[in-house]
Backbone as ProteinMPNN parsed JSONL, in Angstrom:
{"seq_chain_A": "XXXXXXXXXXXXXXXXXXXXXXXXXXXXXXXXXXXXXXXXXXXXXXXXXXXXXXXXXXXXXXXXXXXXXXXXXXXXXXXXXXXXXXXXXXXXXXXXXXXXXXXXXXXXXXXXXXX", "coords_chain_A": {"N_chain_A": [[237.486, -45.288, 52.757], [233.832, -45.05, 52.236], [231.683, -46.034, 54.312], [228.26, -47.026, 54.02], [225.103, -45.713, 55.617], [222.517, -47.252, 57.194], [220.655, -45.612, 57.683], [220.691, -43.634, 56.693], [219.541, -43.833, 53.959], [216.339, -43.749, 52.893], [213.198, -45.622, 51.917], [210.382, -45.159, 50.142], [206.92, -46.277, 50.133], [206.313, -45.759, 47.326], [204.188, -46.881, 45.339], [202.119, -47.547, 46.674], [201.466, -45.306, 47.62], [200.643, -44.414, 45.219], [198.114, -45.789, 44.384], [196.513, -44.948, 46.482], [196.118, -42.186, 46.009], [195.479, -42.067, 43.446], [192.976, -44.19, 43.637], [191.406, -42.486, 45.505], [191.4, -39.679, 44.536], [190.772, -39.634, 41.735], [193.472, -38.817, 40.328], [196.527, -38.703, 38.829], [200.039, -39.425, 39.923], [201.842, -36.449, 39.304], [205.192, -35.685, 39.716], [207.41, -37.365, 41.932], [209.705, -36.803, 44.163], [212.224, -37.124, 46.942], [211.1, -37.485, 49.826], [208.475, -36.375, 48.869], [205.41, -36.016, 46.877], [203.86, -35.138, 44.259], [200.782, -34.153, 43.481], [198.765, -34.46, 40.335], [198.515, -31.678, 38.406], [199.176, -30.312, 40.229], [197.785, -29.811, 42.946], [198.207, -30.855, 45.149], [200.056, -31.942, 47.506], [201.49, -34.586, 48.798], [203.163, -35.792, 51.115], [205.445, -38.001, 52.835], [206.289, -39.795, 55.628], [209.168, -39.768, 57.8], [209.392, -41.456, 60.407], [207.57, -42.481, 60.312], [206.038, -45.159, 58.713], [203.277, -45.832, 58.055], [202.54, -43.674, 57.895], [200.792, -40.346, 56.038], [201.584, -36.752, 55.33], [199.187, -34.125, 54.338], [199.294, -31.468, 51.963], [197.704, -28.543, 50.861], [197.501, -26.841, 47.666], [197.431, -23.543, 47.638], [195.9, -22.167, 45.955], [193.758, -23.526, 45.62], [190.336, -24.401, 46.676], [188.355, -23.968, 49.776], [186.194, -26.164, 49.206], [187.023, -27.935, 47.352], [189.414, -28.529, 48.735], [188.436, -30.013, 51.465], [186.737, -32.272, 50.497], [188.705, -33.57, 48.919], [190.293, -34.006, 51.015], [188.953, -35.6, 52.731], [188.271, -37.816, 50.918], [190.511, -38.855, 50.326], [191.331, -39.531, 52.696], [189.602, -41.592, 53.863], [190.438, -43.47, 51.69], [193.206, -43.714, 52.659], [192.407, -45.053, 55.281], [191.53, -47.081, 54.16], [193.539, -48.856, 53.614], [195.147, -49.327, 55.403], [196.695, -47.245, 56.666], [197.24, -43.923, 57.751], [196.362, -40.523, 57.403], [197.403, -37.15, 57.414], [196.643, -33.578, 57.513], [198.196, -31.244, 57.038], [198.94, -28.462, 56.059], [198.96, -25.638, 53.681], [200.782, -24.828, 50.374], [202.603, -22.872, 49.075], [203.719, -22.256, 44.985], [206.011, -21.598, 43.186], [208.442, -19.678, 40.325], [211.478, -20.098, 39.875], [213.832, -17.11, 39.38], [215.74, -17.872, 37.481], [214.418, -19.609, 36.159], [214.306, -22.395, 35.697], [214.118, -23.764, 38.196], [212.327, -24.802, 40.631], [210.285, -23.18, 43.538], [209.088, -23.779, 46.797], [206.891, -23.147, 49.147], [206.366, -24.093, 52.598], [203.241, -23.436, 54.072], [201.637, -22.412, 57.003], [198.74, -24.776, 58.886], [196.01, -24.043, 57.909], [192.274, -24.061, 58.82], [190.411, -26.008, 57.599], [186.732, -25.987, 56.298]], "CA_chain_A": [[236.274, -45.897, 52.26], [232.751, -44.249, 52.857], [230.829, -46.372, 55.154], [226.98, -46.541, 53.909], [224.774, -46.142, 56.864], [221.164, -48.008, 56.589], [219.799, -44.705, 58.377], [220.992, -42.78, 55.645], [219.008, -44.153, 53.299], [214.836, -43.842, 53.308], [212.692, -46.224, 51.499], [209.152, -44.834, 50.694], [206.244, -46.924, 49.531], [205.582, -44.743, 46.413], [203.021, -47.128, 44.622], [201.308, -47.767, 47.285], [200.763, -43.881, 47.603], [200.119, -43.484, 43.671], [197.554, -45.636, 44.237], [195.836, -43.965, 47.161], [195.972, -40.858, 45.228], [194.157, -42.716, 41.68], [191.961, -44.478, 44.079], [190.73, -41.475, 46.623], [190.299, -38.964, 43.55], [191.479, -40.394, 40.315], [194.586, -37.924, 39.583], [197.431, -39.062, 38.546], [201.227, -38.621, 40.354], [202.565, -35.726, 38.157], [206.113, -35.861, 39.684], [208.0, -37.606, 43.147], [210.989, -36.456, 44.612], [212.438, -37.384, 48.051], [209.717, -37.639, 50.677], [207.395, -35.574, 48.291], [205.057, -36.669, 45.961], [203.05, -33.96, 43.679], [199.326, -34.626, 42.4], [198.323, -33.968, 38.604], [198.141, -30.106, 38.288], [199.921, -29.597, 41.273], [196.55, -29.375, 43.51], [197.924, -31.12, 46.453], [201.755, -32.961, 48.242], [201.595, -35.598, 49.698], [204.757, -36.298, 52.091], [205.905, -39.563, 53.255], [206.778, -39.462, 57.028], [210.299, -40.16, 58.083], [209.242, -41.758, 61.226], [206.147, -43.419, 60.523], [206.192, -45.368, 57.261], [201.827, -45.985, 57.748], [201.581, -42.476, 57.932], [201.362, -39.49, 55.312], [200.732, -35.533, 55.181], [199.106, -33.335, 52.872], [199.543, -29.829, 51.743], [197.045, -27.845, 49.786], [197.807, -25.438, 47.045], [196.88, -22.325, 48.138], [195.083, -21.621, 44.917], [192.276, -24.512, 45.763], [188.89, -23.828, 46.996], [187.84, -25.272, 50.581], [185.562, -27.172, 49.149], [188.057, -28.815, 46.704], [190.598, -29.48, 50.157], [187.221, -30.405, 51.918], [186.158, -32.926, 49.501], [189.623, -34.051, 48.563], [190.772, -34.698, 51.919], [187.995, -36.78, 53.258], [188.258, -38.892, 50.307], [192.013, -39.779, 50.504], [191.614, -39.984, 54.526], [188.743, -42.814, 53.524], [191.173, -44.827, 51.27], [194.113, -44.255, 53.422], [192.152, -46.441, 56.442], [191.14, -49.107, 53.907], [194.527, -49.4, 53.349], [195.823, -49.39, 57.003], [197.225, -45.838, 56.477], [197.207, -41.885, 58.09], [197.09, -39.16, 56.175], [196.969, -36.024, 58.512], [196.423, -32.286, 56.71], [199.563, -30.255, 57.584], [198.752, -27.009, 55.647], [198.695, -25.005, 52.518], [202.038, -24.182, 50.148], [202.779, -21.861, 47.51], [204.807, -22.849, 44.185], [206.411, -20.624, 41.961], [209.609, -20.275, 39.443], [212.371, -19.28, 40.429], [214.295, -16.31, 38.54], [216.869, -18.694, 36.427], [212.855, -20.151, 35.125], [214.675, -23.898, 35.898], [213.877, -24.372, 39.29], [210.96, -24.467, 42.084], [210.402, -22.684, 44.657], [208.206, -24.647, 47.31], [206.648, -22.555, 50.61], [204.808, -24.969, 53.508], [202.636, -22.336, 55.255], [201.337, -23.737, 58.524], [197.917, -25.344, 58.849], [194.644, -23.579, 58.012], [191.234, -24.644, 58.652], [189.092, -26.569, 56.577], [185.597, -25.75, 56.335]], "C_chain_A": [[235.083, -45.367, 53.057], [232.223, -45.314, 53.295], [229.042, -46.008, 54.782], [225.914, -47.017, 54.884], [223.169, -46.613, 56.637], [220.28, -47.215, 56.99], [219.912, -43.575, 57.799], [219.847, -42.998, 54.555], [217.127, -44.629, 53.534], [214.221, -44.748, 51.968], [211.295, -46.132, 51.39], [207.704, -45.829, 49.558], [205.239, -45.679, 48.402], [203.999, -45.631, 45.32], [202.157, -47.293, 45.402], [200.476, -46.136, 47.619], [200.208, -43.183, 46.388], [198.774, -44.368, 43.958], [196.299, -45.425, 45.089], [194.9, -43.025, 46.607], [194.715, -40.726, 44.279], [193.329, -43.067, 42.033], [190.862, -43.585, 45.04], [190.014, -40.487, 45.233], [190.723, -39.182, 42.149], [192.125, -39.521, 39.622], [195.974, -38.986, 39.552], [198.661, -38.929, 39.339], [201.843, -37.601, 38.927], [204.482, -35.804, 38.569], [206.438, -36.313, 41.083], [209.198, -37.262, 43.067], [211.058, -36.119, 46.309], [211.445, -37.958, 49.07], [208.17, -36.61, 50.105], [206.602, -36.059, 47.112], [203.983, -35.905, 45.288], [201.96, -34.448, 42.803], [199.947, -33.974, 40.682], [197.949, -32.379, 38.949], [198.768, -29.335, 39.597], [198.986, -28.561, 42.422], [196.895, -29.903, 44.96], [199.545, -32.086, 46.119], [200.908, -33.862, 49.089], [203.188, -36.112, 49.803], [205.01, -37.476, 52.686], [206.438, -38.885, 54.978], [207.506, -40.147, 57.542], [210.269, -41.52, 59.241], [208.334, -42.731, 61.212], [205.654, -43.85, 58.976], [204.489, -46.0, 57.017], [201.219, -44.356, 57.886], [202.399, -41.328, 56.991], [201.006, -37.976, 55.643], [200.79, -35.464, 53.936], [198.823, -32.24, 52.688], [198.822, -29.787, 50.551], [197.676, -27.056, 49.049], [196.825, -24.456, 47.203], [195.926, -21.504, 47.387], [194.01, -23.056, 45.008], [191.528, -23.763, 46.973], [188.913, -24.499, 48.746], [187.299, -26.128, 50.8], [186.401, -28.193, 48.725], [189.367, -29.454, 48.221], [189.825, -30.192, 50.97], [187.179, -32.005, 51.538], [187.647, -34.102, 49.324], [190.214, -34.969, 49.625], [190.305, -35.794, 52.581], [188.108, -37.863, 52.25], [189.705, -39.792, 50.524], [191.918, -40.154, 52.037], [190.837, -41.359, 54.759], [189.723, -44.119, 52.885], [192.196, -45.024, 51.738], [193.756, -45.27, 54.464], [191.27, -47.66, 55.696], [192.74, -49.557, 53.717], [195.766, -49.569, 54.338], [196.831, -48.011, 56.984], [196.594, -44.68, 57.259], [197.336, -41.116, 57.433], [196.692, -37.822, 57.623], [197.337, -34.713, 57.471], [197.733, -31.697, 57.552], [199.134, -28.723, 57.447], [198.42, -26.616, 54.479], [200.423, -25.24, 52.175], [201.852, -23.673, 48.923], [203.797, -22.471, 46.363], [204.937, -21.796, 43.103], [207.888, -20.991, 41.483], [210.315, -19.611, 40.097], [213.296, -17.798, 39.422], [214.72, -17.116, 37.62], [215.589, -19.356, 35.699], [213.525, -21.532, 35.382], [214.514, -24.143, 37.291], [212.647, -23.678, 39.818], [210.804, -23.474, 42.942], [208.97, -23.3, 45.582], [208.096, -23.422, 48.897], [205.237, -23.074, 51.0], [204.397, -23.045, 54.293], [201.699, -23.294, 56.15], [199.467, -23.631, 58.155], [196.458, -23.908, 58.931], [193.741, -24.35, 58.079], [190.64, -24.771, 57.578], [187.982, -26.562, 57.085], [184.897, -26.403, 55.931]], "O_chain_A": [[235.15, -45.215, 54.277], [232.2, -46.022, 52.288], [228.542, -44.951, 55.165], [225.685, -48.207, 55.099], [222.677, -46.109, 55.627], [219.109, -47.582, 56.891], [219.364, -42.556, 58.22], [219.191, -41.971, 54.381], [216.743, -45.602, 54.183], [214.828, -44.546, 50.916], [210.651, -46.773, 52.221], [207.771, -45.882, 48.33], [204.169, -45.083, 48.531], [203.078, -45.022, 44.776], [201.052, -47.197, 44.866], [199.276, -45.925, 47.793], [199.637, -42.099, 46.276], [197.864, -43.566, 43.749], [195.182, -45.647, 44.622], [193.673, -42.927, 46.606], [193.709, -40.023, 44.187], [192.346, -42.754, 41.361], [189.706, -43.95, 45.254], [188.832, -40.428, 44.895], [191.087, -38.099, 41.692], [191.747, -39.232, 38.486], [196.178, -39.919, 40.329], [198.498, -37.79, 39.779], [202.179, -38.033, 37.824], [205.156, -36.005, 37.559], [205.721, -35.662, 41.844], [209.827, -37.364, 42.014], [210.368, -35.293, 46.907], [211.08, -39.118, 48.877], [207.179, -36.283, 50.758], [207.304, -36.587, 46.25], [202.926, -36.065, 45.899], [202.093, -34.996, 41.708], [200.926, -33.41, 40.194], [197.082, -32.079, 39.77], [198.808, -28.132, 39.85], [199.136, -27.38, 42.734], [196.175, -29.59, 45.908], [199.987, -32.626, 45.105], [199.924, -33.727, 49.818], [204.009, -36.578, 49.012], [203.93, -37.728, 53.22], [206.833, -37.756, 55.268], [207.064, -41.227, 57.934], [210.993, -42.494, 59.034], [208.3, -43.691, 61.981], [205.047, -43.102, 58.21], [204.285, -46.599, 55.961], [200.065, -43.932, 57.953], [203.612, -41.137, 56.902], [199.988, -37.9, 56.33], [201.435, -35.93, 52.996], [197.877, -31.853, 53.373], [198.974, -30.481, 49.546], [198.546, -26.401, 49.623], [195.625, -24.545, 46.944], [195.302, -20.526, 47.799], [193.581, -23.371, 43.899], [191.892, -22.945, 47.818], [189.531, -25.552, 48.898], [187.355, -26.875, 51.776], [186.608, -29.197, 49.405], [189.892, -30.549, 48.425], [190.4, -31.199, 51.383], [187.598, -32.851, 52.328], [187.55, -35.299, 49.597], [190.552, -36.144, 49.481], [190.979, -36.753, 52.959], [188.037, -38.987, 52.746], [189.873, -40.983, 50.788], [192.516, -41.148, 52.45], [191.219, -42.166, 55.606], [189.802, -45.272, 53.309], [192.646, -46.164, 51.623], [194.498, -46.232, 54.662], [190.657, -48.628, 56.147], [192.982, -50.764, 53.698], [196.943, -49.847, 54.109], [197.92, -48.194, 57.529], [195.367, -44.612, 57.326], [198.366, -40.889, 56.798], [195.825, -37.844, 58.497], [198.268, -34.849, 56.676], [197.955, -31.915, 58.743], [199.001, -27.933, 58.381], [197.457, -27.228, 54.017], [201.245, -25.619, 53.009], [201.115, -23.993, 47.99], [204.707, -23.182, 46.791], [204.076, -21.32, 42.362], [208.523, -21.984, 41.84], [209.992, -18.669, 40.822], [212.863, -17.982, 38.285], [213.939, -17.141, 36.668], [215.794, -19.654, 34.523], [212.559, -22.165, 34.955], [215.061, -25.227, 37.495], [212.14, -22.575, 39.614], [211.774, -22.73, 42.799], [207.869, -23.257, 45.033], [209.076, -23.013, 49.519], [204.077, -22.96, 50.602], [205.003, -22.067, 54.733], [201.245, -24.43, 56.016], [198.947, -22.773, 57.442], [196.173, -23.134, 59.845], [193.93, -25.445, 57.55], [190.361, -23.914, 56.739], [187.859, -27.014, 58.223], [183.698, -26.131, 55.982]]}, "name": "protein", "num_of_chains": 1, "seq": "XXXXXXXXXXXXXXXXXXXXXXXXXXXXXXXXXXXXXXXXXXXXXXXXXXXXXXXXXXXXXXXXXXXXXXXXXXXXXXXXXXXXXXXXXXXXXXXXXXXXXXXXXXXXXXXXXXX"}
């Protein structure tokens, strides 16, 4: 008999991060999966943090502007501390298909400046 361990299992406050998201810049969640949670158009992740369940990152797509990560970030970093929340900028990532055209391909690249 498998043994299910309570440290196995993560628990992430996803509405409370959809409505962050709707309330910082009024996009929608387009899809969640695991500790990941993908804007509308696939303009920005937001990650849940294993460790720290008041705090999130967020990864740009590498095809936005610095104004648009600029702009974007300050607003969600505003409604994360009305809502007793962290959001901290991690980086950029790339998204493309994979050959088979049915799957992702997800690459974090480490933290650039915002301007």
């Amino acid at each position: 008999m498998h043994e299910n361990n309570s440290s196995d299992v993560q628990i992430y406050e996803l509405e409370k991060a959809r409505f962050i998201i709707k309330d910082a810049v009024q996009l929608d969640i387009s899809y969640a999966y695991d500790d990941l949670i993908f804007s509308e158009h696939g303009l920005f992740i937001i990650q849940f943090v294993k460790e720290n369940k008041n705090k999130l990152y967020c990864w740009f797509n590498t095809t936005t502007t610095n104004d648009f990560k600029k702009s974007t970030f300050t607003a969600l970093e505003t409604t994360c501390n009305l809502n007793k929340m962290i959001i901290e900028y991690k980086g950029d990532f790339e998204i493309s298909q994979k050959e088979n055209g049915e799957e992702l391909d997800i690459k974090f690249i480490g933290k650039t400046q915002i301007s």
